[in-house]
C-alpha cells in the first residue's frame, strides 16, 4: 500500500469515527424533512386539514335551524372523518411508496442499514399526520357545534365518539402504509386498501343470504368495525363493542404491518 493510499484510508476512517451516529430520533427527523419536501404529500395533507376544518363549519351552519344541534355536530364530525380517512390512506401509502417510485430507497437504506428503523420512523410520521388531522377535525366539530347551539351539553355525543375517531383514522392510514411496504406501488396499495375495506364485504354480504353462517362474519370485517366506531351508542346495533372493534382493527393492521416489515427487511431494494 502506498503512502497516499494509507493516508486516504486513515482520513476515511477518521471521518466515519466523527460522523453523527444514526439514531432513531435522527431518522425520524430525516423522515419528517423528507415528508415536508414532497409537494404531493404536503398538498394532500393540506387538503385533508382543510376538509377537517371547513366541512364541520359548512355542515353546522347550513343545516336547518330546527335540526337537533347534537345530531348536526355528529354528522359534521362523521362526514369529515369519512372523507379524511380515504385521504389519509393515500398519505400512508405515499409515505412508503415514494421511497421506491423515486428510487430513493437505495440512498435511504445505505445511510440507515437498519431497515426496520426506517420503517418505524416512517410509521411514526404517518401517526403524527393522523393526530394533526384528528385534532383539527374534532376541535372544529365541537367548536362550531358549540357556537351554533351555545350549550356545551349538545357536544357530549361528539366528544364520546371523538376518542374512537383516532382509531378510525389510524386504521386507514397505517393500513395504506403497510400495504405500500408490501406492494411498493402507490396505485396498487391504494386500490388494495379500498378493495379490502369497501369492496370485499359486498360479495360476502350477498353470499350471506345463501349461507347463513356468513352473516356473523360480516360484523367483524373492517368496514363494519370502522362504521361502528363512529356510530353513537344510542344507535348502535352491532353485537361487537367499540373496544372489541378497535382491538380487531389494530390486529388487522398489525398483521399487515408485520408482513410489510418482513418485506422491507428481506427483499432486495430494487
PDB file of C-alpha atoms in Angstrom:
ATOM      1  CA  UNK A   1       0.000   0.000   0.000  1.00  0.00           C
ATOM      2  CA  UNK A   2       1.380   3.405  -0.984  1.00  0.00           C
ATOM      3  CA  UNK A   3       1.752   6.251   1.474  1.00  0.00           C
ATOM      4  CA  UNK A   4      -1.002   8.227  -0.285  1.00  0.00           C
ATOM      5  CA  UNK A   5      -3.440   5.319  -0.075  1.00  0.00           C
ATOM      6  CA  UNK A   6      -2.644   4.775   3.577  1.00  0.00           C
ATOM      7  CA  UNK A   7      -3.291   8.439   4.369  1.00  0.00           C
ATOM      8  CA  UNK A   8      -6.576   8.305   2.431  1.00  0.00           C
ATOM      9  CA  UNK A   9      -7.699   5.217   4.362  1.00  0.00           C
ATOM     10  CA  UNK A  10      -6.859   6.844   7.708  1.00  0.00           C
ATOM     11  CA  UNK A  11      -8.765  10.021   6.765  1.00  0.00           C
ATOM     12  CA  UNK A  12     -11.799   7.987   5.690  1.00  0.00           C
ATOM     13  CA  UNK A  13     -11.793   6.051   8.956  1.00  0.00           C
ATOM     14  CA  UNK A  14     -11.473   9.285  10.903  1.00  0.00           C
ATOM     15  CA  UNK A  15     -14.428  10.786   9.077  1.00  0.00           C
ATOM     16  CA  UNK A  16     -16.578   7.776   9.927  1.00  0.00           C
ATOM     17  CA  UNK A  17     -15.497   7.919  13.566  1.00  0.00           C
ATOM     18  CA  UNK A  18     -16.676  11.502  13.963  1.00  0.00           C
ATOM     19  CA  UNK A  19     -19.820  11.124  11.813  1.00  0.00           C
ATOM     20  CA  UNK A  20     -23.110  11.512  13.690  1.00  0.00           C
ATOM     21  CA  UNK A  21     -24.446   8.210  14.954  1.00  0.00           C
ATOM     22  CA  UNK A  22     -27.564   7.016  13.154  1.00  0.00           C
ATOM     23  CA  UNK A  23     -30.091   7.076  15.985  1.00  0.00           C
ATOM     24  CA  UNK A  24     -33.853   6.687  15.839  1.00  0.00           C
ATOM     25  CA  UNK A  25     -34.602  10.380  16.622  1.00  0.00           C
ATOM     26  CA  UNK A  26     -32.283  11.410  13.776  1.00  0.00           C
ATOM     27  CA  UNK A  27     -34.039   9.031  11.397  1.00  0.00           C
ATOM     28  CA  UNK A  28     -37.445  10.386  12.455  1.00  0.00           C
ATOM     29  CA  UNK A  29     -36.299  13.969  11.827  1.00  0.00           C
ATOM     30  CA  UNK A  30     -34.942  12.925   8.452  1.00  0.00           C
ATOM     31  CA  UNK A  31     -38.268  11.321   7.533  1.00  0.00           C
ATOM     32  CA  UNK A  32     -40.147  14.474   8.557  1.00  0.00           C
ATOM     33  CA  UNK A  33     -37.869  16.578   6.364  1.00  0.00           C
ATOM     34  CA  UNK A  34     -38.423  14.146   3.522  1.00  0.00           C
ATOM     35  CA  UNK A  35     -42.191  14.333   4.078  1.00  0.00           C
ATOM     36  CA  UNK A  36     -42.206  18.138   4.006  1.00  0.00           C
ATOM     37  CA  UNK A  37     -40.014  18.214   0.903  1.00  0.00           C
ATOM     38  CA  UNK A  38     -42.514  16.210  -1.171  1.00  0.00           C
ATOM     39  CA  UNK A  39     -45.059  18.615  -2.622  1.00  0.00           C
ATOM     40  CA  UNK A  40     -47.637  15.890  -3.255  1.00  0.00           C
ATOM     41  CA  UNK A  41     -47.667  14.888   0.408  1.00  0.00           C
ATOM     42  CA  UNK A  42     -47.824  18.472   1.665  1.00  0.00           C
ATOM     43  CA  UNK A  43     -50.697  19.349  -0.683  1.00  0.00           C
ATOM     44  CA  UNK A  44     -52.616  16.168   0.155  1.00  0.00           C
ATOM     45  CA  UNK A  45     -52.194  16.793   3.886  1.00  0.00           C
ATOM     46  CA  UNK A  46     -53.330  20.392   3.424  1.00  0.00           C
ATOM     47  CA  UNK A  47     -56.469  19.220   1.628  1.00  0.00           C
ATOM     48  CA  UNK A  48     -57.220  16.804   4.465  1.00  0.00           C
ATOM     49  CA  UNK A  49     -56.779  19.544   7.077  1.00  0.00           C
ATOM     50  CA  UNK A  50     -58.959  21.884   5.036  1.00  0.00           C
ATOM     51  CA  UNK A  51     -61.717  19.291   4.989  1.00  0.00           C
ATOM     52  CA  UNK A  52     -61.350  18.733   8.716  1.00  0.00           C
ATOM     53  CA  UNK A  53     -61.716  22.435   9.442  1.00  0.00           C
ATOM     54  CA  UNK A  54     -64.071  23.541   6.693  1.00  0.00           C
ATOM     55  CA  UNK A  55     -66.610  20.754   6.357  1.00  0.00           C
ATOM     56  CA  UNK A  56     -67.779  20.869  10.002  1.00  0.00           C
ATOM     57  CA  UNK A  57     -68.359  24.620   9.618  1.00  0.00           C
ATOM     58  CA  UNK A  58     -70.240  24.139   6.351  1.00  0.00           C
ATOM     59  CA  UNK A  59     -72.475  21.392   7.712  1.00  0.00           C
ATOM     60  CA  UNK A  60     -73.072  23.032  11.074  1.00  0.00           C
ATOM     61  CA  UNK A  61     -74.181  26.399   9.720  1.00  0.00           C
ATOM     62  CA  UNK A  62     -76.160  25.145   6.696  1.00  0.00           C
ATOM     63  CA  UNK A  63     -78.348  22.607   8.495  1.00  0.00           C
ATOM     64  CA  UNK A  64     -81.963  23.696   9.150  1.00  0.00           C
ATOM     65  CA  UNK A  65     -82.360  25.735  12.322  1.00  0.00           C
ATOM     66  CA  UNK A  66     -84.894  23.262  13.729  1.00  0.00           C
ATOM     67  CA  UNK A  67     -82.484  20.314  13.489  1.00  0.00           C
ATOM     68  CA  UNK A  68     -81.032  18.823  16.648  1.00  0.00           C
ATOM     69  CA  UNK A  69     -77.669  20.554  17.315  1.00  0.00           C
ATOM     70  CA  UNK A  70     -76.231  17.354  18.761  1.00  0.00           C
ATOM     71  CA  UNK A  71     -77.107  15.391  15.623  1.00  0.00           C
ATOM     72  CA  UNK A  72     -75.733  18.194  13.447  1.00  0.00           C
ATOM     73  CA  UNK A  73     -72.393  18.164  15.260  1.00  0.00           C
ATOM     74  CA  UNK A  74     -72.147  14.413  14.984  1.00  0.00           C
ATOM     75  CA  UNK A  75     -72.967  14.461  11.255  1.00  0.00           C
ATOM     76  CA  UNK A  76     -70.328  17.162  10.746  1.00  0.00           C
ATOM     77  CA  UNK A  77     -67.700  15.073  12.540  1.00  0.00           C
ATOM     78  CA  UNK A  78     -68.615  11.802  10.854  1.00  0.00           C
ATOM     79  CA  UNK A  79     -68.732  13.230   7.333  1.00  0.00           C
ATOM     80  CA  UNK A  80     -65.357  14.909   7.785  1.00  0.00           C
ATOM     81  CA  UNK A  81     -63.707  11.794   9.181  1.00  0.00           C
ATOM     82  CA  UNK A  82     -65.008   9.568   6.404  1.00  0.00           C
ATOM     83  CA  UNK A  83     -63.549  11.840   3.734  1.00  0.00           C
ATOM     84  CA  UNK A  84     -60.287  12.277   5.613  1.00  0.00           C
ATOM     85  CA  UNK A  85     -59.918   8.519   6.084  1.00  0.00           C
ATOM     86  CA  UNK A  86     -59.536   7.943   2.350  1.00  0.00           C
ATOM     87  CA  UNK A  87     -57.074  10.818   2.023  1.00  0.00           C
ATOM     88  CA  UNK A  88     -55.038   9.551   4.970  1.00  0.00           C
ATOM     89  CA  UNK A  89     -54.979   6.077   3.438  1.00  0.00           C
ATOM     90  CA  UNK A  90     -53.381   7.662   0.361  1.00  0.00           C
ATOM     91  CA  UNK A  91     -50.930   9.626   2.534  1.00  0.00           C
ATOM     92  CA  UNK A  92     -49.917   6.453   4.366  1.00  0.00           C
ATOM     93  CA  UNK A  93     -49.301   4.787   1.017  1.00  0.00           C
ATOM     94  CA  UNK A  94     -47.269   7.698  -0.363  1.00  0.00           C
ATOM     95  CA  UNK A  95     -45.028   7.967   2.694  1.00  0.00           C
ATOM     96  CA  UNK A  96     -43.734   4.468   1.956  1.00  0.00           C
ATOM     97  CA  UNK A  97     -44.202   4.040  -1.794  1.00  0.00           C
ATOM     98  CA  UNK A  98     -42.403   7.243  -2.838  1.00  0.00           C
ATOM     99  CA  UNK A  99     -39.266   5.720  -1.333  1.00  0.00           C
ATOM    100  CA  UNK A 100     -39.311   3.180  -4.154  1.00  0.00           C
ATOM    101  CA  UNK A 101     -41.017   5.046  -7.003  1.00  0.00           C
ATOM    102  CA  UNK A 102     -38.442   7.838  -6.766  1.00  0.00           C
ATOM    103  CA  UNK A 103     -35.528   5.375  -6.387  1.00  0.00           C
ATOM    104  CA  UNK A 104     -34.631   6.922  -3.030  1.00  0.00           C
ATOM    105  CA  UNK A 105     -34.637   3.590  -1.200  1.00  0.00           C
ATOM    106  CA  UNK A 106     -31.040   2.806  -2.134  1.00  0.00           C
ATOM    107  CA  UNK A 107     -29.770   6.048  -0.607  1.00  0.00           C
ATOM    108  CA  UNK A 108     -32.010   5.686   2.449  1.00  0.00           C
ATOM    109  CA  UNK A 109     -31.039   2.112   3.282  1.00  0.00           C
ATOM    110  CA  UNK A 110     -27.337   2.682   2.608  1.00  0.00           C
ATOM    111  CA  UNK A 111     -27.430   5.636   5.005  1.00  0.00           C
ATOM    112  CA  UNK A 112     -29.524   3.717   7.533  1.00  0.00           C
ATOM    113  CA  UNK A 113     -28.724  -0.003   7.122  1.00  0.00           C
ATOM    114  CA  UNK A 114     -31.218  -0.947   9.836  1.00  0.00           C
ATOM    115  CA  UNK A 115     -34.268  -1.008   7.593  1.00  0.00           C
ATOM    116  CA  UNK A 116     -36.766  -1.612  10.365  1.00  0.00           C
ATOM    117  CA  UNK A 117     -35.640   1.654  11.952  1.00  0.00           C
ATOM    118  CA  UNK A 118     -36.619   3.453   8.750  1.00  0.00           C
ATOM    119  CA  UNK A 119     -39.896   1.526   8.661  1.00  0.00           C
ATOM    120  CA  UNK A 120     -40.720   2.554  12.246  1.00  0.00           C
ATOM    121  CA  UNK A 121     -39.725   6.183  11.626  1.00  0.00           C
ATOM    122  CA  UNK A 122     -41.977   6.421   8.589  1.00  0.00           C
ATOM    123  CA  UNK A 123     -44.839   4.869  10.554  1.00  0.00           C
ATOM    124  CA  UNK A 124     -44.314   7.477  13.274  1.00  0.00           C
ATOM    125  CA  UNK A 125     -44.554  10.244  10.676  1.00  0.00           C
ATOM    126  CA  UNK A 126     -47.870   8.783   9.470  1.00  0.00           C
ATOM    127  CA  UNK A 127     -49.151   8.691  13.060  1.00  0.00           C
ATOM    128  CA  UNK A 128     -48.170  12.338  13.509  1.00  0.00           C
ATOM    129  CA  UNK A 129     -50.065  13.386  10.390  1.00  0.00           C
ATOM    130  CA  UNK A 130     -53.125  11.438  11.550  1.00  0.00           C
ATOM    131  CA  UNK A 131     -53.044  13.056  15.001  1.00  0.00           C
ATOM    132  CA  UNK A 132     -52.917  16.536  13.459  1.00  0.00           C
ATOM    133  CA  UNK A 133     -55.908  15.799  11.224  1.00  0.00           C
ATOM    134  CA  UNK A 134     -57.868  14.190  14.039  1.00  0.00           C
ATOM    135  CA  UNK A 135     -57.270  17.104  16.408  1.00  0.00           C
ATOM    136  CA  UNK A 136     -58.257  19.699  13.809  1.00  0.00           C
ATOM    137  CA  UNK A 137     -61.474  17.875  12.907  1.00  0.00           C
ATOM    138  CA  UNK A 138     -62.597  17.185  16.470  1.00  0.00           C
ATOM    139  CA  UNK A 139     -61.902  20.748  17.603  1.00  0.00           C
ATOM    140  CA  UNK A 140     -63.758  22.126  14.569  1.00  0.00           C
ATOM    141  CA  UNK A 141     -66.809  19.876  15.061  1.00  0.00           C
ATOM    142  CA  UNK A 142     -67.005  20.622  18.781  1.00  0.00           C
ATOM    143  CA  UNK A 143     -66.256  24.336  18.399  1.00  0.00           C
ATOM    144  CA  UNK A 144     -68.725  25.050  15.607  1.00  0.00           C
ATOM    145  CA  UNK A 145     -71.367  22.930  17.321  1.00  0.00           C
ATOM    146  CA  UNK A 146     -70.921  24.956  20.493  1.00  0.00           C
ATOM    147  CA  UNK A 147     -71.068  28.243  18.584  1.00  0.00           C
ATOM    148  CA  UNK A 148     -74.320  27.265  16.937  1.00  0.00           C
ATOM    149  CA  UNK A 149     -76.105  25.912  19.995  1.00  0.00           C
ATOM    150  CA  UNK A 150     -74.492  27.857  22.815  1.00  0.00           C
ATOM    151  CA  UNK A 151     -74.908  24.781  25.005  1.00  0.00           C
ATOM    152  CA  UNK A 152     -71.933  22.548  25.717  1.00  0.00           C
ATOM    153  CA  UNK A 153     -74.231  19.604  26.525  1.00  0.00           C
ATOM    154  CA  UNK A 154     -75.060  19.080  22.837  1.00  0.00           C
ATOM    155  CA  UNK A 155     -71.449  18.191  22.112  1.00  0.00           C
ATOM    156  CA  UNK A 156     -71.346  15.295  24.570  1.00  0.00           C
ATOM    157  CA  UNK A 157     -72.065  12.690  21.877  1.00  0.00           C
ATOM    158  CA  UNK A 158     -69.385  14.146  19.636  1.00  0.00           C
ATOM    159  CA  UNK A 159     -66.869  14.107  22.477  1.00  0.00           C
ATOM    160  CA  UNK A 160     -67.726  10.468  23.219  1.00  0.00           C
ATOM    161  CA  UNK A 161     -67.150   9.439  19.594  1.00  0.00           C
ATOM    162  CA  UNK A 162     -64.037  11.567  19.083  1.00  0.00           C
ATOM    163  CA  UNK A 163     -61.906   9.290  21.232  1.00  0.00           C
ATOM    164  CA  UNK A 164     -62.665   6.361  18.925  1.00  0.00           C
ATOM    165  CA  UNK A 165     -62.181   8.521  15.836  1.00  0.00           C
ATOM    166  CA  UNK A 166     -58.408   8.427  16.258  1.00  0.00           C
ATOM    167  CA  UNK A 167     -58.510   4.624  15.948  1.00  0.00           C
ATOM    168  CA  UNK A 168     -60.670   5.019  12.843  1.00  0.00           C
ATOM    169  CA  UNK A 169     -58.188   7.317  11.100  1.00  0.00           C
ATOM    170  CA  UNK A 170     -55.120   5.382  12.223  1.00  0.00           C
ATOM    171  CA  UNK A 171     -56.556   2.191  10.774  1.00  0.00           C
ATOM    172  CA  UNK A 172     -56.890   3.684   7.287  1.00  0.00           C
ATOM    173  CA  UNK A 173     -53.530   5.457   7.286  1.00  0.00           C
ATOM    174  CA  UNK A 174     -51.451   2.606   8.718  1.00  0.00           C
ATOM    175  CA  UNK A 175     -53.189   0.008   6.550  1.00  0.00           C
ATOM    176  CA  UNK A 176     -52.221   2.011   3.467  1.00  0.00           C
ATOM    177  CA  UNK A 177     -48.684   2.398   4.798  1.00  0.00           C
ATOM    178  CA  UNK A 178     -48.297  -1.344   5.416  1.00  0.00           C
ATOM    179  CA  UNK A 179     -49.772  -2.287   2.027  1.00  0.00           C
ATOM    180  CA  UNK A 180     -47.317   0.062   0.318  1.00  0.00           C
ATOM    181  CA  UNK A 181     -44.448  -1.665   2.119  1.00  0.00           C
ATOM    182  CA  UNK A 182     -45.638  -4.957   0.648  1.00  0.00           C
ATOM    183  CA  UNK A 183     -46.549  -3.838  -2.866  1.00  0.00           C
ATOM    184  CA  UNK A 184     -44.143  -0.894  -3.365  1.00  0.00           C
ATOM    185  CA  UNK A 185     -46.731   0.677  -5.645  1.00  0.00           C
ATOM    186  CA  UNK A 186     -48.878   3.723  -4.901  1.00  0.00           C
ATOM    187  CA  UNK A 187     -51.733   2.739  -7.209  1.00  0.00           C
ATOM    188  CA  UNK A 188     -51.617  -0.900  -6.154  1.00  0.00           C
ATOM    189  CA  UNK A 189     -51.609  -0.144  -2.431  1.00  0.00           C
ATOM    190  CA  UNK A 190     -54.425   2.431  -2.623  1.00  0.00           C
ATOM    191  CA  UNK A 191     -56.550   0.124  -4.778  1.00  0.00           C
ATOM    192  CA  UNK A 192     -55.888  -2.825  -2.475  1.00  0.00           C
ATOM    193  CA  UNK A 193     -56.776  -0.800   0.612  1.00  0.00           C
ATOM    194  CA  UNK A 194     -60.046   0.460  -0.841  1.00  0.00           C
ATOM    195  CA  UNK A 195     -60.857  -3.026  -2.098  1.00  0.00           C
ATOM    196  CA  UNK A 196     -60.215  -4.696   1.250  1.00  0.00           C
ATOM    197  CA  UNK A 197     -62.316  -2.175   3.158  1.00  0.00           C
ATOM    198  CA  UNK A 198     -65.171  -1.303   0.808  1.00  0.00           C
ATOM    199  CA  UNK A 199     -65.373  -3.948  -1.933  1.00  0.00           C
ATOM    200  CA  UNK A 200     -64.628  -7.254  -0.196  1.00  0.00           C
ATOM    201  CA  UNK A 201     -67.668  -7.053   2.161  1.00  0.00           C
ATOM    202  CA  UNK A 202     -70.113  -6.794  -0.784  1.00  0.00           C
ATOM    203  CA  UNK A 203     -69.832 -10.367  -2.123  1.00  0.00           C
ATOM    204  CA  UNK A 204     -69.760 -11.727   1.421  1.00  0.00           C
ATOM    205  CA  UNK A 205     -72.983  -9.872   2.240  1.00  0.00           C
ATOM    206  CA  UNK A 206     -74.628 -11.222  -0.899  1.00  0.00           C
ATOM    207  CA  UNK A 207     -73.488 -14.759  -0.133  1.00  0.00           C
ATOM    208  CA  UNK A 208     -74.727 -14.479   3.470  1.00  0.00           C
ATOM    209  CA  UNK A 209     -78.325 -14.685   2.189  1.00  0.00           C
ATOM    210  CA  UNK A 210     -77.481 -18.149   0.873  1.00  0.00           C
ATOM    211  CA  UNK A 211     -75.045 -19.235   3.557  1.00  0.00           C
ATOM    212  CA  UNK A 212     -76.339 -18.100   6.935  1.00  0.00           C
ATOM    213  CA  UNK A 213     -73.041 -18.752   8.710  1.00  0.00           C
ATOM    214  CA  UNK A 214     -71.515 -15.849   6.757  1.00  0.00           C
ATOM    215  CA  UNK A 215     -73.900 -13.366   8.398  1.00  0.00           C
ATOM    216  CA  UNK A 216     -71.968 -13.020  11.664  1.00  0.00           C
ATOM    217  CA  UNK A 217     -68.684 -12.868   9.729  1.00  0.00           C
ATOM    218  CA  UNK A 218     -69.624  -9.539   8.158  1.00  0.00           C
ATOM    219  CA  UNK A 219     -69.800  -7.921  11.602  1.00  0.00           C
ATOM    220  CA  UNK A 220     -66.067  -8.483  12.032  1.00  0.00           C
ATOM    221  CA  UNK A 221     -64.983  -7.074   8.684  1.00  0.00           C
ATOM    222  CA  UNK A 222     -63.114  -3.726   8.626  1.00  0.00           C
ATOM    223  CA  UNK A 223     -65.958  -1.777   7.024  1.00  0.00           C
ATOM    224  CA  UNK A 224     -68.444  -2.741   9.733  1.00  0.00           C
ATOM    225  CA  UNK A 225     -65.914  -2.257  12.523  1.00  0.00           C
ATOM    226  CA  UNK A 226     -64.901   1.226  11.369  1.00  0.00           C
ATOM    227  CA  UNK A 227     -68.527   2.309  10.948  1.00  0.00           C
ATOM    228  CA  UNK A 228     -69.286   1.026  14.435  1.00  0.00           C
ATOM    229  CA  UNK A 229     -66.605   3.276  15.919  1.00  0.00           C
ATOM    230  CA  UNK A 230     -68.375   6.385  14.605  1.00  0.00           C
ATOM    231  CA  UNK A 231     -71.930   5.318  15.425  1.00  0.00           C
ATOM    232  CA  UNK A 232     -73.455   6.923  18.543  1.00  0.00           C
ATOM    233  CA  UNK A 233     -74.115   4.422  21.300  1.00  0.00           C
ATOM    234  CA  UNK A 234     -77.877   5.021  21.158  1.00  0.00           C
ATOM    235  CA  UNK A 235     -77.975   3.921  17.509  1.00  0.00           C
ATOM    236  CA  UNK A 236     -75.529   1.018  17.771  1.00  0.00           C
ATOM    237  CA  UNK A 237     -76.997  -2.330  16.665  1.00  0.00           C
ATOM    238  CA  UNK A 238     -73.796  -4.350  16.243  1.00  0.00           C
ATOM    239  CA  UNK A 239     -73.091  -7.106  18.784  1.00  0.00           C
ATOM    240  CA  UNK A 240     -69.450  -6.008  18.708  1.00  0.00           C
ATOM    241  CA  UNK A 241     -68.461  -3.424  21.307  1.00  0.00           C
ATOM    242  CA  UNK A 242     -66.411  -0.384  20.348  1.00  0.00           C
ATOM    243  CA  UNK A 243     -63.443  -1.666  22.318  1.00  0.00           C
ATOM    244  CA  UNK A 244     -63.582  -5.015  20.535  1.00  0.00           C
ATOM    245  CA  UNK A 245     -63.890  -3.231  17.189  1.00  0.00           C
ATOM    246  CA  UNK A 246     -60.838  -1.081  17.966  1.00  0.00           C
ATOM    247  CA  UNK A 247     -58.794  -4.104  19.044  1.00  0.00           C
ATOM    248  CA  UNK A 248     -59.748  -6.068  15.924  1.00  0.00           C
ATOM    249  CA  UNK A 249     -58.817  -3.151  13.670  1.00  0.00           C
ATOM    250  CA  UNK A 250     -55.483  -2.895  15.479  1.00  0.00           C
ATOM    251  CA  UNK A 251     -54.968  -6.624  14.937  1.00  0.00           C
ATOM    252  CA  UNK A 252     -55.682  -6.309  11.201  1.00  0.00           C
ATOM    253  CA  UNK A 253     -53.152  -3.503  10.878  1.00  0.00           C
ATOM    254  CA  UNK A 254     -50.589  -5.374  12.979  1.00  0.00           C
ATOM    255  CA  UNK A 255     -50.793  -8.439  10.723  1.00  0.00           C
ATOM    256  CA  UNK A 256     -50.385  -6.451   7.509  1.00  0.00           C
ATOM    257  CA  UNK A 257     -47.662  -4.273   9.069  1.00  0.00           C
ATOM    258  CA  UNK A 258     -45.738  -7.373  10.196  1.00  0.00           C
ATOM    259  CA  UNK A 259     -45.778  -8.714   6.648  1.00  0.00           C
ATOM    260  CA  UNK A 260     -44.739  -5.291   5.369  1.00  0.00           C
ATOM    261  CA  UNK A 261     -41.852  -5.096   7.835  1.00  0.00           C
ATOM    262  CA  UNK A 262     -40.619  -8.536   6.760  1.00  0.00           C
ATOM    263  CA  UNK A 263     -40.750  -7.464   3.116  1.00  0.00           C
ATOM    264  CA  UNK A 264     -38.861  -4.249   3.840  1.00  0.00           C
ATOM    265  CA  UNK A 265     -36.152  -6.086   5.757  1.00  0.00           C
ATOM    266  CA  UNK A 266     -35.613  -9.078   3.485  1.00  0.00           C
ATOM    267  CA  UNK A 267     -36.482  -8.088  -0.074  1.00  0.00           C
ATOM    268  CA  UNK A 268     -33.986  -6.544  -2.483  1.00  0.00           C
ATOM    269  CA  UNK A 269     -34.208  -2.771  -2.690  1.00  0.00           C
ATOM    270  CA  UNK A 270     -34.688  -2.738  -6.461  1.00  0.00           C
TER     271      UNK A 270
END
